[in-house]
PDB file of C-alpha atoms in Angstrom:
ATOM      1  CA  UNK A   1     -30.383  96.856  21.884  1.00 39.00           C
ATOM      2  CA  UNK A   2     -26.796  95.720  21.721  1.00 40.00           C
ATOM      3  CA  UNK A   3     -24.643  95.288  25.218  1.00 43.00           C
ATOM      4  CA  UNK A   4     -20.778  94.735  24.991  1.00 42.00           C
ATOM      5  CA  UNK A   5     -18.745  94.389  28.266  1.00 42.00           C
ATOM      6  CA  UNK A   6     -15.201  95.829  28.211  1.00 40.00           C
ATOM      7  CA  UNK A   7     -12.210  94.091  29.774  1.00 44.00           C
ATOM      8  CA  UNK A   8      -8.719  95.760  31.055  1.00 43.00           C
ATOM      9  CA  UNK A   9      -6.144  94.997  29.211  1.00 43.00           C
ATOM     10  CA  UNK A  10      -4.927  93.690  32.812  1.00 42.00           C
ATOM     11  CA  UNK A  11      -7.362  91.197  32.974  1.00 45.00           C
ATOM     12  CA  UNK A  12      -6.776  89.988  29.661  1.00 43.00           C
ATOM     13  CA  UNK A  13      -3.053  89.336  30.240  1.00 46.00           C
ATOM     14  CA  UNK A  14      -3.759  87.425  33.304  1.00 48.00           C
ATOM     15  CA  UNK A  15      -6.577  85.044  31.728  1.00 46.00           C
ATOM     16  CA  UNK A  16      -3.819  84.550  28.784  1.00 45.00           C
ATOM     17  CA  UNK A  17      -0.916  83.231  31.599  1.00 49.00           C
ATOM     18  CA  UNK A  18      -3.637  81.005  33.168  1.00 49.00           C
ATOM     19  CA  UNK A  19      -4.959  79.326  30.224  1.00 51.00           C
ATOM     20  CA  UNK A  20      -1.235  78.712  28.968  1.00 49.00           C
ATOM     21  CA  UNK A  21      -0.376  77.354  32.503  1.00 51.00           C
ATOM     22  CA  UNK A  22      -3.648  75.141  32.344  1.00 49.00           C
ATOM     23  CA  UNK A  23      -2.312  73.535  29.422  1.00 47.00           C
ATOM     24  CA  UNK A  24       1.458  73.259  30.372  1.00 48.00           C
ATOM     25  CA  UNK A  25      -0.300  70.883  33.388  1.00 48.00           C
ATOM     26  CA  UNK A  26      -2.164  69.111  30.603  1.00 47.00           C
ATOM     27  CA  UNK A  27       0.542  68.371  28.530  1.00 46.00           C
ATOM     28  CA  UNK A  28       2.631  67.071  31.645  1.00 48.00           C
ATOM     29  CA  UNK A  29      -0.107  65.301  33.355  1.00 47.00           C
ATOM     30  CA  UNK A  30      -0.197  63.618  29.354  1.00 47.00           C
ATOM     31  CA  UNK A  31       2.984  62.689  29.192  1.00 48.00           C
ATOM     32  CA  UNK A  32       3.312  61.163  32.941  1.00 45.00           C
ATOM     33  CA  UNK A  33       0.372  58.986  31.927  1.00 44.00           C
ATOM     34  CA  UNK A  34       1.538  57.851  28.406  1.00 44.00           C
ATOM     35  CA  UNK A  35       5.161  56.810  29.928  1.00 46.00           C
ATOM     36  CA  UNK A  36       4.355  53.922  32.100  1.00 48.00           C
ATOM     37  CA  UNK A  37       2.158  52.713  29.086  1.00 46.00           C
ATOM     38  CA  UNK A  38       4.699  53.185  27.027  1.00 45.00           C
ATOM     39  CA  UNK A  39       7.033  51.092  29.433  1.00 47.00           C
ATOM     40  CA  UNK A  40       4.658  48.567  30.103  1.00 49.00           C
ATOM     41  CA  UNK A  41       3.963  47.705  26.094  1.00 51.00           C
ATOM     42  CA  UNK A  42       8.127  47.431  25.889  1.00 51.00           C
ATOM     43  CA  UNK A  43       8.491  45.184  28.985  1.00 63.00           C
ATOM     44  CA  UNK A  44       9.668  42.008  27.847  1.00 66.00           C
ATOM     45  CA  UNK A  45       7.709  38.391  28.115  1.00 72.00           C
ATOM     46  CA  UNK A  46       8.880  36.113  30.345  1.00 76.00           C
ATOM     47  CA  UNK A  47      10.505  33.322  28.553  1.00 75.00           C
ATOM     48  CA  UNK A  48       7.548  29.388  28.988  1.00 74.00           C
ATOM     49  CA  UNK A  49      10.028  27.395  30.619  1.00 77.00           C
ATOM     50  CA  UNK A  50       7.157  25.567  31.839  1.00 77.00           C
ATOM     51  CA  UNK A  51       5.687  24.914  28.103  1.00 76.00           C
ATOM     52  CA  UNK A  52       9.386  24.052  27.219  1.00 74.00           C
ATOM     53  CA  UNK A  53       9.331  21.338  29.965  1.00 79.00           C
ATOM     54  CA  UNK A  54       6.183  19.687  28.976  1.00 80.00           C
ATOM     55  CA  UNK A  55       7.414  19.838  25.410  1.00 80.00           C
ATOM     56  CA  UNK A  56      10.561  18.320  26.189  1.00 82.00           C
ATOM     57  CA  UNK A  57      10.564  15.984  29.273  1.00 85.00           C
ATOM     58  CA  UNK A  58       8.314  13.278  27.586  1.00 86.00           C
ATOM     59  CA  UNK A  59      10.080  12.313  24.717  1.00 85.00           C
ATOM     60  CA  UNK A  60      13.423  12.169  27.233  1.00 88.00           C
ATOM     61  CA  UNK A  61      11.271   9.769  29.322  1.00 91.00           C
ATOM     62  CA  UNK A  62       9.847   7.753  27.129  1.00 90.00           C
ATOM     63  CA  UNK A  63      13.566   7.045  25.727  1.00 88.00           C
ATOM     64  CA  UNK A  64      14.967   6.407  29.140  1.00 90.00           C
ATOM     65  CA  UNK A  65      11.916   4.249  29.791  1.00 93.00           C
ATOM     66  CA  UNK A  66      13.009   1.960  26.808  1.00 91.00           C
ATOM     67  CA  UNK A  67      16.774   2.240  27.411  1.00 91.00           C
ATOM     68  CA  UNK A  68      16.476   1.098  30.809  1.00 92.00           C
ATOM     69  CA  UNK A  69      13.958  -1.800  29.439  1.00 93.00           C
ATOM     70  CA  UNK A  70      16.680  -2.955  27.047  1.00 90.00           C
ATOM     71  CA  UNK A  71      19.480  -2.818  30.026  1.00 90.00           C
ATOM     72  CA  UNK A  72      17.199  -4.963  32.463  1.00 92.00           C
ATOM     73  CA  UNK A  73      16.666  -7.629  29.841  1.00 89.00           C
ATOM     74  CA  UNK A  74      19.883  -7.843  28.289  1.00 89.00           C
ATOM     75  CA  UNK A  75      21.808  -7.324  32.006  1.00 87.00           C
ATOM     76  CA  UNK A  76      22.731 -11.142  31.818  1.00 85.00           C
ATOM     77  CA  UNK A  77      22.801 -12.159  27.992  1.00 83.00           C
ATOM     78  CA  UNK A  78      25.633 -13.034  25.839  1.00 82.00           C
ATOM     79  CA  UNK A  79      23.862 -12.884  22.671  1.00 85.00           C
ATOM     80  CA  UNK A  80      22.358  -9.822  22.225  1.00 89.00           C
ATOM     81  CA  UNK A  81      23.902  -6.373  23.134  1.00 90.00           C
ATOM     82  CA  UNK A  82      23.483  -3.862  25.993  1.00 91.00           C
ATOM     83  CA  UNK A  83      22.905  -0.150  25.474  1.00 91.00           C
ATOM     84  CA  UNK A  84      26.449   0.622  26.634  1.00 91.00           C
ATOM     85  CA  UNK A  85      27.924  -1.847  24.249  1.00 90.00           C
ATOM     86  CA  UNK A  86      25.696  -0.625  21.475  1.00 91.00           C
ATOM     87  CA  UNK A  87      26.793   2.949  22.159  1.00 92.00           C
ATOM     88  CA  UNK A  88      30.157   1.855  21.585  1.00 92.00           C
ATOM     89  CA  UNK A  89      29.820   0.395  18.287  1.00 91.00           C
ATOM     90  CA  UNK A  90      28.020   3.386  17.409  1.00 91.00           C
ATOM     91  CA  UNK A  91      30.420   5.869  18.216  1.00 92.00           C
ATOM     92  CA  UNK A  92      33.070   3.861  16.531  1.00 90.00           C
ATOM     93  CA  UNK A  93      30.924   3.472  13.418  1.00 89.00           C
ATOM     94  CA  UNK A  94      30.249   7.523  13.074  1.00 90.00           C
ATOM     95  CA  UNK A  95      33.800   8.226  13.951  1.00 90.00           C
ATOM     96  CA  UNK A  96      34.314   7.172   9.920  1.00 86.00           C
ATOM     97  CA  UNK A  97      31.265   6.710   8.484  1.00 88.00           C
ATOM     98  CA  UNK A  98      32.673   7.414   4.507  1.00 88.00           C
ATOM     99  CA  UNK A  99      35.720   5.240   4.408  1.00 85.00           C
ATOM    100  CA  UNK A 100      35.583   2.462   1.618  1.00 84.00           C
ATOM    101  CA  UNK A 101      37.672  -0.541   1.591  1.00 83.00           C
ATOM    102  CA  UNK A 102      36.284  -1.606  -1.733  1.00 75.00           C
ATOM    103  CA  UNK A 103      32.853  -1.854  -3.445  1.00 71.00           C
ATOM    104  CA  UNK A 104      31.226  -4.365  -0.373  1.00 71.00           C
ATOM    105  CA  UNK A 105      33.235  -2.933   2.541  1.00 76.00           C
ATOM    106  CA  UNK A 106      31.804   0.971   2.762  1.00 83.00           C
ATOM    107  CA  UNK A 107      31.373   2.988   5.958  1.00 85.00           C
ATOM    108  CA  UNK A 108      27.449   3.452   7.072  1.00 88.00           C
ATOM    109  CA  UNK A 109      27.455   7.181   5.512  1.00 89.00           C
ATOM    110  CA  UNK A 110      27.610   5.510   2.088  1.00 90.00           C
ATOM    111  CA  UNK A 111      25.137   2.836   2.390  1.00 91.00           C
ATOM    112  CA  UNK A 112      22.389   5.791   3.770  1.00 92.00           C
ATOM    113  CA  UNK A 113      23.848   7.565   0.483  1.00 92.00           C
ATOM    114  CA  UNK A 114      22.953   5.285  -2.116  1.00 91.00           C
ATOM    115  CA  UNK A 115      19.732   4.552  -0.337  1.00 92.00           C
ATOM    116  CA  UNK A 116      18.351   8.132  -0.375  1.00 92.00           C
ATOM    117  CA  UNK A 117      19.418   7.859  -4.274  1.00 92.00           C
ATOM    118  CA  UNK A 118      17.347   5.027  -5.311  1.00 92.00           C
ATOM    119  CA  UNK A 119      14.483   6.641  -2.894  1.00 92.00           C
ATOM    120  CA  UNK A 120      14.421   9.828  -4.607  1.00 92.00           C
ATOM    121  CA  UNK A 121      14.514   8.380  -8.436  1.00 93.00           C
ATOM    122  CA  UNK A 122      11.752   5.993  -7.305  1.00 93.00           C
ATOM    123  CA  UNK A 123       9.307   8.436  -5.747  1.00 92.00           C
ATOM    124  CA  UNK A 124      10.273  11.233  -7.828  1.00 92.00           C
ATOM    125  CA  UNK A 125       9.194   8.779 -10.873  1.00 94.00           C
ATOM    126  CA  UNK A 126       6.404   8.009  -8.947  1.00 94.00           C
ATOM    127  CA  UNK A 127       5.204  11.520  -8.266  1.00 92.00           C
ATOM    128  CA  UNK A 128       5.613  12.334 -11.504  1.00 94.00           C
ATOM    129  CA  UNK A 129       3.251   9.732 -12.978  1.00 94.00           C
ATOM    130  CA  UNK A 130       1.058   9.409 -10.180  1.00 93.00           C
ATOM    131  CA  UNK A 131       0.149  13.318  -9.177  1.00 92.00           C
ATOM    132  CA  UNK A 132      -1.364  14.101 -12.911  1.00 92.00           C
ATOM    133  CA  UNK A 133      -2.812  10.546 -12.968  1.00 94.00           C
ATOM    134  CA  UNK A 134      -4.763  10.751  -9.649  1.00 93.00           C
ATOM    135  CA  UNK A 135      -6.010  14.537 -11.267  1.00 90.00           C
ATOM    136  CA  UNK A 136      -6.972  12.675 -14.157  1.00 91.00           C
ATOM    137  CA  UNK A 137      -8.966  10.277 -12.567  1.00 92.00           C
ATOM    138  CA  UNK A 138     -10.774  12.945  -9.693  1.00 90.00           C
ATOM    139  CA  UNK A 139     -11.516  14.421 -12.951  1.00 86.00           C
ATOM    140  CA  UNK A 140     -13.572  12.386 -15.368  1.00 89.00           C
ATOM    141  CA  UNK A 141     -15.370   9.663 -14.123  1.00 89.00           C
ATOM    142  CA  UNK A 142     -15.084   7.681 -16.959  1.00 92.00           C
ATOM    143  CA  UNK A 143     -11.808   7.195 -16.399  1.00 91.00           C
ATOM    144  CA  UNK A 144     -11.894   6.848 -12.823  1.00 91.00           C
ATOM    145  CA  UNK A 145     -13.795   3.875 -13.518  1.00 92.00           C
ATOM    146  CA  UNK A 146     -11.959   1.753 -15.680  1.00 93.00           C
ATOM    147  CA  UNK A 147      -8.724   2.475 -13.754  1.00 92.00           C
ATOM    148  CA  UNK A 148      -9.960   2.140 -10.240  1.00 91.00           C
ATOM    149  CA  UNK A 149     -10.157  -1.954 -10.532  1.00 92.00           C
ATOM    150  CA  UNK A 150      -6.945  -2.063 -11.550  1.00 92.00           C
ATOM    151  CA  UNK A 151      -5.865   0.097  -9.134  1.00 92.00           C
ATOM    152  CA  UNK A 152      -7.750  -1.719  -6.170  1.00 91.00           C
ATOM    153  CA  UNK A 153      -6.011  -5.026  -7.556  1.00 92.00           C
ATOM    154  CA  UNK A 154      -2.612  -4.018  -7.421  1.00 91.00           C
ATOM    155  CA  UNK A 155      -2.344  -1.682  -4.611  1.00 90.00           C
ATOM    156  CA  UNK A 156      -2.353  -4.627  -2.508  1.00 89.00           C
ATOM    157  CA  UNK A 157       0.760  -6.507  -3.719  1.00 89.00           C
ATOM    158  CA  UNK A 158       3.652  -6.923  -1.544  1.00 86.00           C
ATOM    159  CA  UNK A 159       6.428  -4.740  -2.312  1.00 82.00           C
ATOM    160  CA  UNK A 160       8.896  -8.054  -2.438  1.00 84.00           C
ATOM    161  CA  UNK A 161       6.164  -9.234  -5.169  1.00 89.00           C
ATOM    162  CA  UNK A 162       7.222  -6.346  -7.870  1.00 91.00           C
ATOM    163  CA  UNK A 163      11.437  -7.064  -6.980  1.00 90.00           C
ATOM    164  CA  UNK A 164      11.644 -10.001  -9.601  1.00 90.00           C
ATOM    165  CA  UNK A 165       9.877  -8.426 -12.388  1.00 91.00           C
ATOM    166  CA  UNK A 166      12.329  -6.049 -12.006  1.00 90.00           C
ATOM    167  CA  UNK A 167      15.347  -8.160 -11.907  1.00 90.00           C
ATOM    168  CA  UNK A 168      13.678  -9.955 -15.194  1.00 91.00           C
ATOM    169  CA  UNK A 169      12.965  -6.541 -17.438  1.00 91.00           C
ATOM    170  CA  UNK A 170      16.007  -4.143 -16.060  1.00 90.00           C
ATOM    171  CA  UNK A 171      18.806  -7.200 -15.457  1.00 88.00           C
ATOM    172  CA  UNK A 172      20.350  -5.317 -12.599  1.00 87.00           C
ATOM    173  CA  UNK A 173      19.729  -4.717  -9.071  1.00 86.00           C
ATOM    174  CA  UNK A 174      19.863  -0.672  -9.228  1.00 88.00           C
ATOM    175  CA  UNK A 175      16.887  -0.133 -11.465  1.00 91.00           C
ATOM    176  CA  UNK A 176      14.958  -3.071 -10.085  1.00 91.00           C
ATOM    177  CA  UNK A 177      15.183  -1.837  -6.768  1.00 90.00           C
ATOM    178  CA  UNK A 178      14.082   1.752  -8.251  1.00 92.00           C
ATOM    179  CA  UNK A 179      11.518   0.488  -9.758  1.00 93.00           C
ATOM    180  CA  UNK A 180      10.187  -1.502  -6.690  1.00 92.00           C
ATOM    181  CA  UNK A 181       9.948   1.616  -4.832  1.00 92.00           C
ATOM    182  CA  UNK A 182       8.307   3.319  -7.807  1.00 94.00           C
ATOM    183  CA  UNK A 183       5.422   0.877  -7.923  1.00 93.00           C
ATOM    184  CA  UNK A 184       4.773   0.694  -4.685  1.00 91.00           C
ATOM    185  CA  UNK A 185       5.001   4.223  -3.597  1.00 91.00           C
ATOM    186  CA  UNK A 186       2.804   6.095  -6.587  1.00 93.00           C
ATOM    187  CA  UNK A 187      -0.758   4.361  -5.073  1.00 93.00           C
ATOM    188  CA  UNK A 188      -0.940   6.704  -2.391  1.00 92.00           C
ATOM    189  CA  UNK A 189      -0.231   9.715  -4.715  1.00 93.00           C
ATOM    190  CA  UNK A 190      -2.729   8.804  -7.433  1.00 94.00           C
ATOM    191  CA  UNK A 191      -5.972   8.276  -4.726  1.00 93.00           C
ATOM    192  CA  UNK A 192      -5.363  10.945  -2.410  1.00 93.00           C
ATOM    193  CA  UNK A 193      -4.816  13.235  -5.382  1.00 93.00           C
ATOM    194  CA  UNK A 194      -8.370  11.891  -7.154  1.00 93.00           C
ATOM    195  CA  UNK A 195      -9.773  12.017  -3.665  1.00 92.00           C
ATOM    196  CA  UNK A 196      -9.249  15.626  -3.422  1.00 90.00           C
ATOM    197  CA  UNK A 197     -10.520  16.462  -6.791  1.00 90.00           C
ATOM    198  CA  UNK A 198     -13.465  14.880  -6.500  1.00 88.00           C
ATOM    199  CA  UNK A 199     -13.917  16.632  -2.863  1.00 88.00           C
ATOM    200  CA  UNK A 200     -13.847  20.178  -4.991  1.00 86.00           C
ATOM    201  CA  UNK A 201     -17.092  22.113  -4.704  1.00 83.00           C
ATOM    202  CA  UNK A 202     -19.434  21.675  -7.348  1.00 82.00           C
ATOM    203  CA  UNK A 203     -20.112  25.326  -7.298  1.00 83.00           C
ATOM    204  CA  UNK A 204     -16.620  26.279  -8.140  1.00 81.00           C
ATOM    205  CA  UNK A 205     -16.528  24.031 -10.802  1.00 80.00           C
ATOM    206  CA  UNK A 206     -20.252  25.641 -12.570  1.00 83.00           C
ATOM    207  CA  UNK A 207     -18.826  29.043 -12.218  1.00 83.00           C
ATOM    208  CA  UNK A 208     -16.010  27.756 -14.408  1.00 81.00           C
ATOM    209  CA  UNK A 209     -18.292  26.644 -16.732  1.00 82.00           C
ATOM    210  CA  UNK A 210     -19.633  29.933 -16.943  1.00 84.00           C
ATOM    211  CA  UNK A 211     -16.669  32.136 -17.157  1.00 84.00           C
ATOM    212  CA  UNK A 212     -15.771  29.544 -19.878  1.00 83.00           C
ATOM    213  CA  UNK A 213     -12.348  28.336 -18.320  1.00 81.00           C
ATOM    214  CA  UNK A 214      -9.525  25.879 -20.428  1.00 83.00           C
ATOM    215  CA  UNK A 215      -9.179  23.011 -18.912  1.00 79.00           C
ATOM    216  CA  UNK A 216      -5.632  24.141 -18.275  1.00 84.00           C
ATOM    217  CA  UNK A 217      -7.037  27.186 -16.014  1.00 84.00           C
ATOM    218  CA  UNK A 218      -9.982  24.855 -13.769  1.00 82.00           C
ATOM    219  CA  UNK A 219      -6.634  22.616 -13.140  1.00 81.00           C
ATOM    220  CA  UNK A 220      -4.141  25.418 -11.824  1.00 81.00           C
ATOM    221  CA  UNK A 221      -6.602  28.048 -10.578  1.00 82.00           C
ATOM    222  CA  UNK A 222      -9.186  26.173  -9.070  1.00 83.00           C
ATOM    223  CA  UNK A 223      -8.246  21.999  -8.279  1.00 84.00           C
ATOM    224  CA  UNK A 224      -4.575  22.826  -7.327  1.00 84.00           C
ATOM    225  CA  UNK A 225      -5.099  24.997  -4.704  1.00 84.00           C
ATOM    226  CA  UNK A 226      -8.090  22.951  -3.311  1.00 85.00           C
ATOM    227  CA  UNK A 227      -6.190  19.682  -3.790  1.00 88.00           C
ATOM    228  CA  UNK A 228      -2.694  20.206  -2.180  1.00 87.00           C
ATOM    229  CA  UNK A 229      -3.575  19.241   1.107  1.00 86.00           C
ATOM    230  CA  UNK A 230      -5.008  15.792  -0.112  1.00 89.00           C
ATOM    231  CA  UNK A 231      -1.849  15.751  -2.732  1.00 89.00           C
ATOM    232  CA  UNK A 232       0.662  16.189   0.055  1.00 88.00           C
ATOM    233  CA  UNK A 233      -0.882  13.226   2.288  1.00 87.00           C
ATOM    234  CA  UNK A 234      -0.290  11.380  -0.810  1.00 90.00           C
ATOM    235  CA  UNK A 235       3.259  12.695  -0.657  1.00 89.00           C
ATOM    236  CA  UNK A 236       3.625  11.937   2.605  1.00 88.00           C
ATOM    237  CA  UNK A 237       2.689   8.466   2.800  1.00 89.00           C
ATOM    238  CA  UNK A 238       4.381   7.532  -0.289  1.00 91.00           C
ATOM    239  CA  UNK A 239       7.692   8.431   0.751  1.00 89.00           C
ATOM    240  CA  UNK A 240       7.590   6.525   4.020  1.00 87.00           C
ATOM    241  CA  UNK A 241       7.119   3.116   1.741  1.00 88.00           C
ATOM    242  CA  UNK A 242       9.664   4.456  -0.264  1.00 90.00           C
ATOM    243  CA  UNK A 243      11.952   4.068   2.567  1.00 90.00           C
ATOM    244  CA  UNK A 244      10.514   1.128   3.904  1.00 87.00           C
ATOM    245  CA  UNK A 245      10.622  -0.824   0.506  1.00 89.00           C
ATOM    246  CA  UNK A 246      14.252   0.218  -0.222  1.00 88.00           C
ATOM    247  CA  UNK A 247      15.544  -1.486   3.078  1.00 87.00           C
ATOM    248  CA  UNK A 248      13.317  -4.958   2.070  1.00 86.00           C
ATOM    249  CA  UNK A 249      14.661  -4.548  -1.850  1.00 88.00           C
ATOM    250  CA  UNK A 250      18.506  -3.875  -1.057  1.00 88.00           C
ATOM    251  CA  UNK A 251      18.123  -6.775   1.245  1.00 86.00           C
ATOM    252  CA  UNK A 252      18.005  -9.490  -1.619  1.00 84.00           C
ATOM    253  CA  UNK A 253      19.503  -7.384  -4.602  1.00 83.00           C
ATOM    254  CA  UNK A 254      22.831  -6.943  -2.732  1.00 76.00           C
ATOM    255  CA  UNK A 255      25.212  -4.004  -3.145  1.00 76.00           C
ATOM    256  CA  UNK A 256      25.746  -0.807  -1.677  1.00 84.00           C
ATOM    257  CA  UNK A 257      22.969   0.470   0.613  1.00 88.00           C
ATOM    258  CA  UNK A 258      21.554   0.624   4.291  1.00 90.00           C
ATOM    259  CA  UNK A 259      19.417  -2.763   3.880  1.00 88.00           C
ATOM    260  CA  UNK A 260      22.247  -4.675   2.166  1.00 89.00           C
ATOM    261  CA  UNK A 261      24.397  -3.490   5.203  1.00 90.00           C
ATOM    262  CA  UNK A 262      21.955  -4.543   7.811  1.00 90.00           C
ATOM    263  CA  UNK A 263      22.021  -8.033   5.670  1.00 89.00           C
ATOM    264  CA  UNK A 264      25.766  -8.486   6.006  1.00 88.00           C
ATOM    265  CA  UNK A 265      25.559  -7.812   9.183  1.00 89.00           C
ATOM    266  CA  UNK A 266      23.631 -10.318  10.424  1.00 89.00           C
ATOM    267  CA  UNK A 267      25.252 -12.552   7.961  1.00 87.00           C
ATOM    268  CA  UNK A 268      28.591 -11.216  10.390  1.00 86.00           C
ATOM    269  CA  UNK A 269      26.246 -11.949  13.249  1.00 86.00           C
ATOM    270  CA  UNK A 270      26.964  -8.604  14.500  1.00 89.00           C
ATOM    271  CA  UNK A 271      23.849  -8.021  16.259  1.00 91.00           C
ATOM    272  CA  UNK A 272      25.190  -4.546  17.673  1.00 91.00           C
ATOM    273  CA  UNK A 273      25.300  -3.041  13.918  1.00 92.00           C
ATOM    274  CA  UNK A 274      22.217  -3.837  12.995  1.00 92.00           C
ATOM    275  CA  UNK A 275      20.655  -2.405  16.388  1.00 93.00           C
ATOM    276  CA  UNK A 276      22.243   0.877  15.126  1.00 93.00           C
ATOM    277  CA  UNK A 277      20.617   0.361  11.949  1.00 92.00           C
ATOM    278  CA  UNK A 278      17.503   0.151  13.055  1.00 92.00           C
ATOM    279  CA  UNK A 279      17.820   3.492  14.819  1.00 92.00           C
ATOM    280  CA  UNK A 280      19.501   5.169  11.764  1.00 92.00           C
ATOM    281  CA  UNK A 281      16.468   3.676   9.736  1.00 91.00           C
ATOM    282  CA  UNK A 282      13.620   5.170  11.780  1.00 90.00           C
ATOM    283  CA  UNK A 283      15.658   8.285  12.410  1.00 91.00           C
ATOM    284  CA  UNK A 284      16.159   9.044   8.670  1.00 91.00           C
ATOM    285  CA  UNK A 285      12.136   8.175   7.954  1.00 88.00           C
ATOM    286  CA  UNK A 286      11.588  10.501  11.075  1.00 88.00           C
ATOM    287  CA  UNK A 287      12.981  13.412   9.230  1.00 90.00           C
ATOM    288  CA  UNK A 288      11.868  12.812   5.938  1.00 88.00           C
ATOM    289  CA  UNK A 289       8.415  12.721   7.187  1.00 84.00           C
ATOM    290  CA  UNK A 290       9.138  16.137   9.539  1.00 85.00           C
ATOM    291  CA  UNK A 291      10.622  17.724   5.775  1.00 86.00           C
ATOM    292  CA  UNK A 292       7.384  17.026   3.966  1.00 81.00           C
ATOM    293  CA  UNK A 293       4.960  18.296   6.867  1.00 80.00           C
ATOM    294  CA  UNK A 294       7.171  21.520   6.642  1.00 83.00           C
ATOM    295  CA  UNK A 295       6.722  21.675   2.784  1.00 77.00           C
ATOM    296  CA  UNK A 296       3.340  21.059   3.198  1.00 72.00           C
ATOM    297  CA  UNK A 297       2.549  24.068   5.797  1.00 73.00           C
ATOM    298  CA  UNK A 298       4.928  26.260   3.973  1.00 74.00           C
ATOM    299  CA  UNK A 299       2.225  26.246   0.632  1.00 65.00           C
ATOM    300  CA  UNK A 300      -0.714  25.482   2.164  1.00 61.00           C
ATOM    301  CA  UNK A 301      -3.420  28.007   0.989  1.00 53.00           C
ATOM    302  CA  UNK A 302      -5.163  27.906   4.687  1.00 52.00           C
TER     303      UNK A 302
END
């Protein structure tokens, strides 16, 4: 037996203008809720002044703890310089820092010049020889070694040690002083470098084998990316004897450059210069080092 039930079309009209005023509240009561999300997810972050602080106001102390160290001891001497004195001097030197008044009388500009020149021949030489050299030796154990006593023997050495056998093969004070920083600086590069390839998981290295890799592929597809971070400590560390052996080396060999200044100097007895020297030395390391810790997050493969 079938039932049906019958409507008017009264009734029907006035179920359709409720349902579509049922949803006209929806829709509104919808869009009153999504706005203050929607305003909350565009209000702005309050700026970390307090992060900033911390970040900032140590540094500022330590270097007013040490300035005001220097006044106190130096409040009474005749000898060596005060901080106001030295800030003088300072300002007078950067005021002109690339005049020349001849090859031995060049403004401070210069001598950090032809510095950074013999420090990037040196350790670019150096990087170049001692990068694929430290692969070489992470690589085969063979010659790992018979290099690694040699290695261990020399590393050692002063830098000063390597600046006459330089002065003997080259006859000039520019490539013995390159080469002093070339010796010196390419020991860190070649055992960080083996250090990291011998750090390389065995496993990766078998599934090589199976795949039947070149050489040439297990090298730039599987060491390289696992040794950069090693390689770049190697880096690192190599270019901060770089610039510590060029200030030692351009100290005896004379010329144009920041250790040859800070030798005249003194020879002036101008204690004030070589103060600023000192700060312009560590200063210039300070952002070499900062460069190379940006290269090295910029292609690291974490």
């Amino acid at each position: 037996m079938v039932s049906a039930v019958f409507h008017s079309p009264l009734d029907a009209s006035e179920a359709l203008k409720a349902s579509k005023a049922a949803a006209a509240a929806a829709a509104s009561s919808s869009g009153a809720a999504a706005a203050p999300a929607k305003a909350v997810t565009a209000k702005a972050q309050p700026f970390d002044w307090s992060g900033l602080l911390l970040r900032v106001l140590p540094p500022l102390i330590g270097a007013g703890l040490l300035i005001g160290i220097w006044a106190l001891l130096t409040m009474n001497s005749t000898t060596f310089p005060t901080p106001a004195a030295t800030w003088t001097e300072a300002v007078k030197l950067f005021s002109d820092p690339f005049y020349q008044n001849g090859p031995n009388d060049q403004g401070l500009g210069w001598n950090i010049w032809f510095s950074l020149k013999r420090v990037a021949l040196g350790f670019g030489l150096a990087a170049l020889v001692g990068i694929p050299m430290g692969f070489i030796i992470g690589r085969f154990t063979f010659i790992s070694n018979m290099l690694n006593p040699i290695i261990s023997l020399l590393r050692p050495v002063s830098p000063l040690a390597w600046l006459p056998i330089g002065l003997m093969v080259f006859k000039s004070a520019d490539p013995a002083a390159i080469w002093t920083i070339f010796i010196c600086s390419i020991w860190p590069m070649i055992i960080n470098t083996a250090v990291g390839v011998q750090r390389v998981p065995e496993d990766y290295l078998n599934v090589a084998k199976v795949l039947n890799l070149s050489e040439w592929k297990i090298i730039t597809k599987i060491l390289f990316p696992s040794v950069l971070p090693y390689m770049l400590t190697g880096v690192r560390l190599s270019v901060g004897t770089a610039w510590l052996v060029i200030v030692a080396a351009e100290m005896l060999t004379g010329g144009v450059g920041i250790g040859f200044w800070v030798w005249d100097e003194w020879n002036n007895l101008n204690v004030a210069h070589i103060i600023i020297a000192i700060f312009v030395i560590g200063i210039v390391g300070l952002l070499l080092e900062q460069l190379l810790m940006m290269v090295a997050k910029r292609f690291s493969f974490e």
